[in-house]
Amino acid sequence: MSQNEESDVEGAENLGDEVPEIHLVAPTAGTNPFRNELADIVSDNWEELGFDVDLEELEFTAHVDQVVVEQNFDASLLGWGGTPERIDPHTFIFDMHHSSTTDQGGRNTPGYENPDYDELAELQVTQVDEDERQQTVYEAQEIIAEDQPRTYIANEGGYEPYASSRVTDINPTLGEGLNSFWNLTSVTPTGDDTVRFGYPSEIISLNPMRDLATPDRQFVRLLYDQLYRIGEDGMPTSWLAADDPVIEDDGMTYTVEIQDGHTFHDGEPVTIDDVAFTYELYADSPTYSSLVEDIEEIDTSGNEITFHLAEEYAPFVANVLGQVYIFPEHIWGDVDPDELVDFEDENWTGSGPFEFVDWERQAELQLSAFDDHFEAPNADNLIRVPGADTAQLVNDLEAGQLDMVGAVPQPTAVNRVRDDDDLDLAEFEAIGYAMIEYNMRREPLGDRHIRRALSYGVPKEEYVEFIRDGMGTVTHSTISEHNEFWHNPDVEQFNEDLEAARQELANGGYGWNDDGRLHYGEDQ
């Protein structure tokens, strides 16, 4: 027991009420064995610090619903996907931490509010000069690290297995590995014309207007085109757009020409009117209207669309033109704005490189190549198979029932794959991360001392080096070190240190009773 702890125990008669129990939501062992094991250690550490912890384990869909949609949690151990669209820092800096995004379904799940931080998050949006914007993003990371609305644990890179004897042209990319758009369109079957892809959770929805989890979005973007896509280098590249946008000198006017002759999956032409309709539809979206809120006016002429912005918006190409899916007006035109998130298109008709075939939930999602696409995929058919857990999926891969698995197996399975001549491993680095987020709307988690103390109870090094067998990198920031230009390497660091945690709690006025249970101070 530390000196601080002893002094607090001696003054136990001056303590206030017990600190409330912490409800920690974590994945089941089947959903994510690494994070499940980490949750047990974190729970024990927090108990040692004097907290009561109620650890609840949930499957992925139920976890997302309870934490992100309903916000019914105290602390949550979950991952945040690092898709290429998030290489630009706006998602991590603004969407996940600005006070305007705290409502249910918003990305600021902790309910974090800090006016000084908001100023920086808003400023970086307007800074077209990258060096100036980098400095602002650096300062924002420093504030987040100090306030700890989330404990950023590890960028979970690693190895994902595939059947090298059955598929070629594997193309894992930064942040996503085998789940990347560029891999799913480049992978080529060597035997039949089908690639079978396994993932340890079911898709929740294919409706692009839903607040999609990362596994859903990774398949939705195969069905729907954007004007630009984020390329393998992390930069926006022309897609449905014929070329780079023409940007006026004021930095507030963007003109884009779309490709001629492209069609939706049902054969109807993709027109400039469909593009304009789409951006108007997003403005009515209860989920994604913030994406287009800086667009003041839209003009069209021939095959061109011009966006007039209300103010400069530095990530406009990457975060708006590169994320808005193009919808067919002849299908979505009669959908009421209040029904957008619940609309069910029986064919999920887009204009992307794959088209929808069939979806048997809990069994498989079937897509086929859209041969008329200007970048048609190499596989004629792509089947996504949800698995109960990654271990089962690796077994199915070994048995020849799958060709790729979009998840990192446990070390024993990784070694087994290495020893199999028919299998191989795709290595990738991550820009997303495992994290614990704290619901700051609830006591005692609104107190920064509490959050910082809890962060000291998370064994980040042990998680990467032992639980994940060296796969991934420890992180202390919302921006991954693999996103080199935007990552601030000098933020405050929180490694496992229970003595530092106790000191943080003592500094916050907390104390312990004779049983070591944490209490508020008398004046709190």
XYZ file of C-alpha atoms in Angstrom:
524
model
C 0.000 0.000 0.000
C 1.348 3.413 -0.936
C 1.899 6.299 1.460
C -0.970 8.192 -0.179
C -3.242 5.210 0.238
C -2.335 4.846 3.921
C -3.061 8.491 4.679
C -6.441 8.289 2.984
C -7.380 5.144 4.879
C -6.394 6.747 8.179
C -8.773 9.609 7.389
C -11.615 7.334 6.365
C -14.037 9.098 8.728
C -13.792 12.146 6.447
C -14.859 10.264 3.348
C -18.053 10.892 1.431
C -20.177 8.408 -0.515
C -18.792 5.413 -2.330
C -17.881 5.994 -5.956
C -20.544 4.281 -8.111
C -19.918 0.945 -9.763
C -18.450 1.067 -13.275
C -20.311 -0.863 -15.964
C -17.615 -2.002 -18.443
C -18.874 -3.408 -21.748
C -16.442 -5.620 -23.673
C -16.470 -8.147 -26.529
C -17.078 -11.833 -25.985
C -14.150 -14.202 -26.462
C -15.739 -15.351 -29.707
C -16.075 -11.824 -31.062
C -12.543 -10.715 -30.172
C -10.409 -12.981 -27.950
C -7.641 -10.368 -27.600
C -9.883 -7.616 -26.278
C -11.839 -10.092 -24.173
C -8.647 -11.123 -22.368
C -7.638 -7.478 -21.958
C -11.018 -6.640 -20.414
C -10.475 -9.185 -17.621
C -7.094 -7.643 -16.741
C -8.447 -4.083 -16.867
C -11.386 -5.063 -14.666
C -9.028 -6.617 -12.091
C -6.776 -3.537 -12.113
C -9.704 -1.202 -11.626
C -10.964 -3.356 -8.755
C -7.487 -3.156 -7.195
C -7.729 0.632 -7.389
C -10.919 0.504 -5.322
C -13.626 0.570 -7.978
C -16.489 -1.899 -8.210
C -16.635 -3.145 -11.821
C -19.531 -4.851 -13.560
C -18.009 -6.501 -16.666
C -20.555 -7.288 -19.375
C -19.534 -9.237 -22.504
C -21.515 -8.695 -25.704
C -21.457 -9.835 -29.322
C -20.431 -7.113 -31.783
C -23.879 -5.969 -32.968
C -25.331 -5.842 -29.455
C -22.194 -4.028 -28.248
C -22.508 -1.328 -30.927
C -26.248 -0.915 -30.270
C -25.815 -0.570 -26.515
C -22.807 1.739 -26.566
C -23.015 3.814 -29.753
C -26.754 3.907 -30.415
C -28.249 3.763 -26.919
C -25.197 5.143 -25.033
C -26.096 2.767 -22.197
C -22.694 2.180 -20.618
C -20.117 3.607 -18.262
C -16.991 2.321 -20.018
C -16.666 0.385 -23.256
C -13.754 -1.591 -24.711
C -14.248 -1.474 -28.459
C -12.318 -0.784 -31.633
C -12.474 2.137 -34.003
C -11.821 1.192 -37.602
C -9.032 2.918 -39.498
C -10.449 2.935 -43.002
C -8.539 4.931 -45.658
C -11.142 7.721 -45.501
C -9.818 8.376 -41.996
C -6.213 9.030 -42.959
C -7.268 12.655 -43.145
C -7.461 13.605 -39.435
C -10.913 15.197 -39.570
C -12.809 12.083 -38.460
C -10.586 11.521 -35.428
C -10.273 15.189 -34.492
C -13.717 16.598 -35.248
C -16.274 13.806 -35.640
C -15.099 11.792 -32.643
C -14.402 14.622 -30.196
C -16.263 17.827 -31.078
C -19.141 18.666 -28.732
C -21.618 18.869 -31.629
C -21.396 15.096 -32.219
C -22.462 13.813 -28.787
C -26.057 12.793 -29.599
C -27.091 9.142 -29.820
C -25.503 7.578 -32.878
C -22.897 10.338 -33.013
C -19.224 9.488 -33.045
C -18.465 11.416 -29.864
C -19.730 8.489 -27.806
C -18.109 9.667 -24.546
C -20.028 12.963 -24.652
C -16.747 14.869 -24.514
C -17.135 18.655 -24.335
C -14.256 21.111 -24.053
C -14.613 24.633 -25.530
C -10.847 25.041 -25.978
C -10.713 21.765 -27.845
C -13.737 22.682 -29.989
C -11.926 25.810 -31.183
C -9.024 23.722 -32.465
C -11.296 21.114 -34.044
C -13.133 23.884 -35.893
C -9.947 25.717 -36.847
C -8.290 22.717 -38.539
C -11.293 22.443 -40.856
C -10.546 25.851 -42.365
C -6.759 25.546 -42.696
C -5.926 24.765 -46.309
C -2.201 25.166 -45.585
C -1.191 21.663 -44.452
C 1.642 22.777 -42.171
C -0.645 25.158 -40.294
C -3.323 22.486 -40.057
C -0.782 19.946 -38.810
C 0.144 22.237 -35.902
C -3.516 22.629 -34.948
C -4.077 18.866 -35.135
C -0.996 18.377 -32.928
C -2.411 20.759 -30.295
C -5.787 19.019 -30.415
C -4.126 15.659 -29.752
C -2.372 17.103 -26.699
C -5.661 18.257 -25.168
C -7.372 14.923 -25.834
C -4.475 13.061 -24.216
C -4.693 15.259 -21.115
C -8.474 14.911 -20.805
C -8.639 11.156 -21.619
C -12.236 10.855 -22.844
C -10.905 7.578 -24.198
C -7.923 5.415 -23.338
C -6.205 4.823 -26.663
C -4.601 1.393 -26.290
C -3.128 -0.030 -29.482
C -3.157 0.281 -33.245
C -4.090 -3.314 -33.979
C -2.088 -4.206 -37.033
C -1.000 -7.752 -37.592
C -1.546 -10.666 -39.932
C -4.684 -11.825 -41.710
C -4.727 -15.287 -43.330
C -5.637 -16.263 -46.868
C -5.384 -19.315 -49.126
C -2.426 -18.598 -51.386
C -3.202 -21.790 -53.310
C -6.679 -20.515 -54.261
C -6.367 -16.721 -54.627
C -3.744 -14.332 -55.993
C -3.334 -10.559 -56.355
C -3.769 -10.016 -52.619
C -3.486 -6.315 -51.784
C -3.664 -5.530 -48.035
C -3.573 -1.797 -47.331
C -2.847 0.511 -44.423
C -5.542 0.396 -41.798
C -7.624 -2.427 -43.232
C -5.548 -5.379 -44.360
C -7.630 -7.843 -46.391
C -10.805 -5.837 -45.705
C -9.639 -3.003 -47.946
C -11.579 -1.943 -51.019
C -8.452 -2.350 -53.116
C -7.958 -5.933 -51.968
C -11.566 -7.007 -52.489
C -11.521 -5.645 -56.044
C -8.052 -6.974 -56.948
C -8.128 -10.475 -55.421
C -8.288 -13.139 -58.143
C -9.516 -16.736 -57.692
C -7.294 -19.336 -59.342
C -9.841 -22.148 -59.481
C -13.536 -21.288 -59.757
C -14.726 -17.713 -60.225
C -15.671 -17.073 -56.586
C -13.833 -15.595 -53.598
C -15.196 -16.566 -50.183
C -14.388 -14.016 -47.479
C -14.857 -14.714 -43.775
C -15.370 -12.150 -41.014
C -16.233 -12.718 -37.316
C -19.473 -10.727 -37.272
C -22.599 -10.284 -39.333
C -23.353 -7.171 -41.339
C -26.053 -5.061 -39.688
C -27.226 -3.111 -42.740
C -26.412 -2.315 -46.366
C -28.296 0.986 -46.249
C -25.682 3.731 -46.822
C -27.880 6.156 -44.887
C -27.538 4.142 -41.677
C -24.821 4.987 -39.175
C -22.731 2.100 -40.425
C -20.214 0.096 -38.445
C -16.895 -0.415 -40.223
C -17.630 -4.011 -41.409
C -20.868 -2.779 -43.007
C -19.238 0.207 -44.698
C -16.495 -1.985 -46.148
C -19.102 -3.831 -48.208
C -21.485 -0.939 -48.865
C -18.675 0.876 -50.685
C -18.378 -2.089 -53.071
C -21.985 -1.458 -54.155
C -21.969 2.337 -54.369
C -19.517 4.664 -56.063
C -18.198 7.985 -54.821
C -16.842 10.848 -56.892
C -13.424 10.113 -55.365
C -12.008 7.188 -53.449
C -9.152 7.198 -50.979
C -6.292 5.501 -52.803
C -3.788 3.028 -51.455
C -1.506 5.950 -50.596
C -4.195 7.547 -48.437
C -4.859 10.374 -50.887
C -8.145 11.019 -52.756
C -8.111 9.636 -56.293
C -10.598 10.233 -59.096
C -13.267 7.566 -59.300
C -16.690 8.446 -60.716
C -15.132 11.860 -61.255
C -13.259 12.124 -64.538
C -10.360 14.079 -63.030
C -9.228 16.144 -60.049
C -11.667 18.876 -59.013
C -11.141 22.382 -60.322
C -10.786 24.595 -57.240
C -11.279 28.341 -57.525
C -8.721 30.698 -55.982
C -10.986 31.453 -53.038
C -10.840 27.780 -52.007
C -14.615 27.723 -51.679
C -15.710 26.573 -55.135
C -15.119 23.023 -56.424
C -16.140 21.865 -59.907
C -16.190 18.162 -60.737
C -16.801 16.473 -64.080
C -18.190 12.929 -63.968
C -17.368 10.106 -66.348
C -19.541 9.581 -69.412
C -21.456 6.394 -70.089
C -21.525 4.895 -66.587
C -24.695 3.123 -65.426
C -26.318 1.874 -62.256
C -26.636 -1.867 -61.754
C -30.164 -1.817 -63.226
C -28.910 -0.286 -66.472
C -30.117 3.266 -65.845
C -27.474 5.918 -66.652
C -25.598 7.713 -63.871
C -26.268 11.394 -64.575
C -25.158 14.672 -63.112
C -28.722 14.993 -61.810
C -28.227 11.816 -59.765
C -25.095 13.354 -58.260
C -26.879 16.622 -57.396
C -29.852 14.666 -56.007
C -27.501 12.638 -53.813
C -25.942 15.677 -52.168
C -29.395 17.155 -51.547
C -30.464 13.815 -50.066
C -27.503 13.860 -47.685
C -28.546 17.331 -46.536
C -31.840 15.751 -45.374
C -30.151 12.797 -43.708
C -30.542 12.567 -39.914
C -27.234 10.674 -39.845
C -24.950 12.292 -42.422
C -26.215 15.840 -42.961
C -23.094 17.151 -41.210
C -21.010 15.831 -44.115
C -22.528 18.365 -46.488
C -23.460 21.195 -44.131
C -20.731 23.465 -45.521
C -22.156 23.242 -49.052
C -24.088 26.462 -49.581
C -25.185 25.962 -53.183
C -24.896 23.405 -56.003
C -24.902 24.159 -59.743
C -24.875 21.693 -62.616
C -23.997 22.174 -66.260
C -23.662 19.372 -68.769
C -21.576 16.692 -67.082
C -20.223 19.005 -64.375
C -21.317 19.798 -60.839
C -20.080 22.822 -58.906
C -20.116 23.015 -55.111
C -20.108 26.469 -53.507
C -19.009 26.299 -49.874
C -20.053 28.637 -47.086
C -16.441 28.750 -45.866
C -13.134 27.080 -46.559
C -13.173 23.397 -45.682
C -9.717 21.801 -45.896
C -10.769 18.118 -46.053
C -13.596 18.689 -48.579
C -12.290 16.295 -51.251
C -11.337 13.489 -48.847
C -14.176 13.818 -46.332
C -17.095 14.895 -48.501
C -16.474 14.109 -52.162
C -14.666 10.950 -51.071
C -17.338 9.708 -48.641
C -20.730 10.560 -50.137
C -22.173 7.549 -51.970
C -23.962 8.280 -55.240
C -27.626 7.184 -55.225
C -29.994 6.528 -58.142
C -32.698 9.198 -57.988
C -35.188 6.853 -59.658
C -35.031 4.603 -56.590
C -34.429 6.989 -53.689
C -36.317 9.997 -55.030
C -39.618 9.146 -53.325
C -38.145 8.158 -49.968
C -39.266 10.472 -47.172
C -36.324 12.028 -45.261
C -37.673 10.506 -42.041
C -37.521 7.049 -43.632
C -33.984 7.235 -45.072
C -32.301 5.125 -42.383
C -35.036 2.465 -42.500
C -35.417 2.249 -46.290
C -34.849 -1.228 -47.732
C -33.872 -1.371 -51.403
C -34.424 -5.031 -52.246
C -31.530 -4.961 -54.742
C -29.328 -2.304 -53.101
C -28.843 -0.742 -56.514
C -25.728 1.376 -56.837
C -23.142 1.823 -59.552
C -20.139 0.275 -57.769
C -17.821 -2.507 -58.962
C -19.975 -5.213 -57.348
C -23.738 -5.651 -57.461
C -26.067 -7.251 -54.942
C -27.226 -10.836 -55.521
C -28.599 -12.262 -52.281
C -28.303 -11.958 -48.513
C -29.107 -14.768 -46.125
C -28.417 -13.313 -42.700
C -26.121 -15.335 -40.445
C -25.128 -17.385 -43.502
C -23.762 -15.365 -46.424
C -23.936 -12.178 -48.447
C -23.519 -12.749 -52.197
C -22.219 -10.081 -54.583
C -21.296 -10.421 -58.256
C -18.970 -8.365 -60.448
C -20.591 -5.447 -62.264
C -18.902 -6.151 -65.572
C -19.850 -2.769 -67.042
C -17.947 -0.911 -64.346
C -14.957 1.151 -65.464
C -12.880 -0.678 -62.805
C -14.506 -4.121 -62.777
C -13.198 -6.476 -60.060
C -11.134 -9.561 -60.814
C -13.485 -12.012 -59.063
C -16.825 -12.782 -60.736
C -18.417 -13.514 -57.363
C -17.677 -12.414 -53.819
C -19.317 -14.170 -50.880
C -19.040 -12.798 -47.355
C -19.461 -15.418 -44.624
C -19.996 -14.364 -40.980
C -18.343 -16.627 -38.429
C -18.981 -17.243 -34.760
C -15.357 -16.342 -34.077
C -11.988 -15.946 -35.786
C -10.829 -19.413 -34.694
C -13.733 -21.038 -36.517
C -13.036 -18.976 -39.628
C -9.392 -20.082 -39.682
C -10.565 -23.689 -39.410
C -12.869 -23.082 -42.391
C -9.958 -21.532 -44.310
C -7.825 -24.594 -43.630
C -10.687 -26.848 -44.737
C -10.984 -25.029 -48.063
C -14.378 -23.466 -47.299
C -12.997 -19.892 -47.229
C -10.328 -18.077 -49.238
C -9.617 -15.116 -46.948
C -10.288 -14.091 -43.344
C -10.563 -10.381 -42.565
C -9.475 -10.649 -38.932
C -6.277 -11.267 -36.985
C -6.165 -14.782 -35.453
C -4.598 -15.712 -32.163
C -0.837 -16.423 -32.238
C -1.247 -20.211 -32.258
C -3.407 -19.976 -35.388
C -0.966 -17.544 -37.007
C 1.825 -20.077 -36.528
C -0.373 -22.842 -37.922
C -1.051 -20.799 -41.048
C 2.677 -20.125 -41.463
C 3.323 -23.878 -41.519
C 0.636 -24.623 -44.127
C 1.944 -24.564 -47.716
C -1.532 -23.747 -49.050
C -1.976 -20.686 -46.826
C -0.226 -17.388 -46.248
C -0.467 -14.227 -44.143
C -1.060 -10.656 -45.240
C 0.675 -8.153 -42.956
C -0.690 -4.626 -42.410
C -0.358 -1.636 -40.096
C -3.377 0.008 -38.480
C -4.606 3.572 -38.173
C -7.633 2.531 -36.150
C -7.262 1.322 -32.578
C -8.567 -0.562 -29.600
C -9.832 1.881 -26.990
C -11.764 2.206 -23.783
C -14.192 5.100 -23.866
C -15.829 6.656 -20.834
C -19.394 7.931 -20.737
C -18.757 11.400 -19.357
C -22.487 11.998 -18.916
C -22.378 9.655 -15.924
C -20.684 10.023 -12.572
C -17.915 9.625 -11.714
C -16.647 9.573 -15.318
C -17.230 13.270 -15.862
C -14.228 13.867 -13.591
C -10.935 13.960 -15.485
C -9.059 12.565 -12.459
C -11.185 9.425 -12.621
C -10.646 8.924 -16.355
C -6.899 9.493 -16.073
C -6.665 7.042 -13.166
C -8.601 4.410 -15.119
C -6.255 4.923 -18.067
C -3.290 4.135 -15.820
C -4.995 0.800 -15.156
C -4.807 -0.354 -18.790
C -1.826 -2.644 -19.611
C -1.083 -1.425 -23.125
C 2.376 -3.006 -23.452
C 1.130 -6.344 -22.145
C -1.769 -6.217 -24.605
C 0.494 -5.768 -27.630
C 3.521 -7.826 -26.614
C 1.902 -10.788 -24.855
C -1.821 -10.970 -25.563
C -1.367 -10.087 -29.260
C 2.121 -11.656 -29.474
C 3.734 -8.453 -30.735
C 1.086 -7.659 -33.349
C 0.327 -3.930 -33.396
C 1.755 -0.869 -31.673
C 0.961 0.826 -28.373
C -0.708 4.195 -28.827
C -1.475 7.195 -26.632
C -3.101 9.390 -29.265
C -6.215 9.381 -31.389
C -3.976 9.626 -34.499
C -1.904 6.515 -35.259
C 1.879 6.737 -35.561
C 1.438 5.014 -38.932
C -0.402 8.138 -40.095
C 2.947 9.865 -39.892
C 2.210 13.424 -41.010
C -0.698 13.963 -38.609
C 0.497 11.950 -35.581
C 1.846 13.938 -32.616
C 4.494 11.744 -30.935
C 4.798 13.996 -27.870
C 1.393 13.742 -26.205
C 1.077 12.736 -22.566
C 1.437 8.975 -22.194
C -0.586 6.628 -20.003
C 1.073 3.271 -19.408
C 0.019 0.757 -16.761
C 0.969 2.306 -13.396
C -1.360 1.682 -10.471
C 0.643 3.930 -8.140
C 0.240 6.822 -10.580
C -3.460 5.984 -10.730
C -3.800 6.178 -6.936
C -1.942 9.478 -6.893
C -4.298 10.829 -9.579
C -7.299 9.801 -7.483
C -5.801 11.330 -4.334
C -5.123 14.559 -6.242
C -8.798 14.574 -7.197
C -9.863 14.426 -3.571
C -10.840 10.747 -3.489
C -10.010 8.361 -0.666
C -10.334 4.733 0.384
C -12.205 3.118 3.244
C -10.827 0.323 5.424
C -11.795 -2.262 2.795
C -9.920 -0.396 0.056
C -13.173 0.754 -1.592
C -12.942 4.122 -3.359
C -15.001 7.020 -1.974
C -15.609 10.629 -2.840
C -13.927 13.115 -0.541
C -16.048 14.721 2.138
C -16.394 17.972 0.183
C -17.103 16.417 -3.225
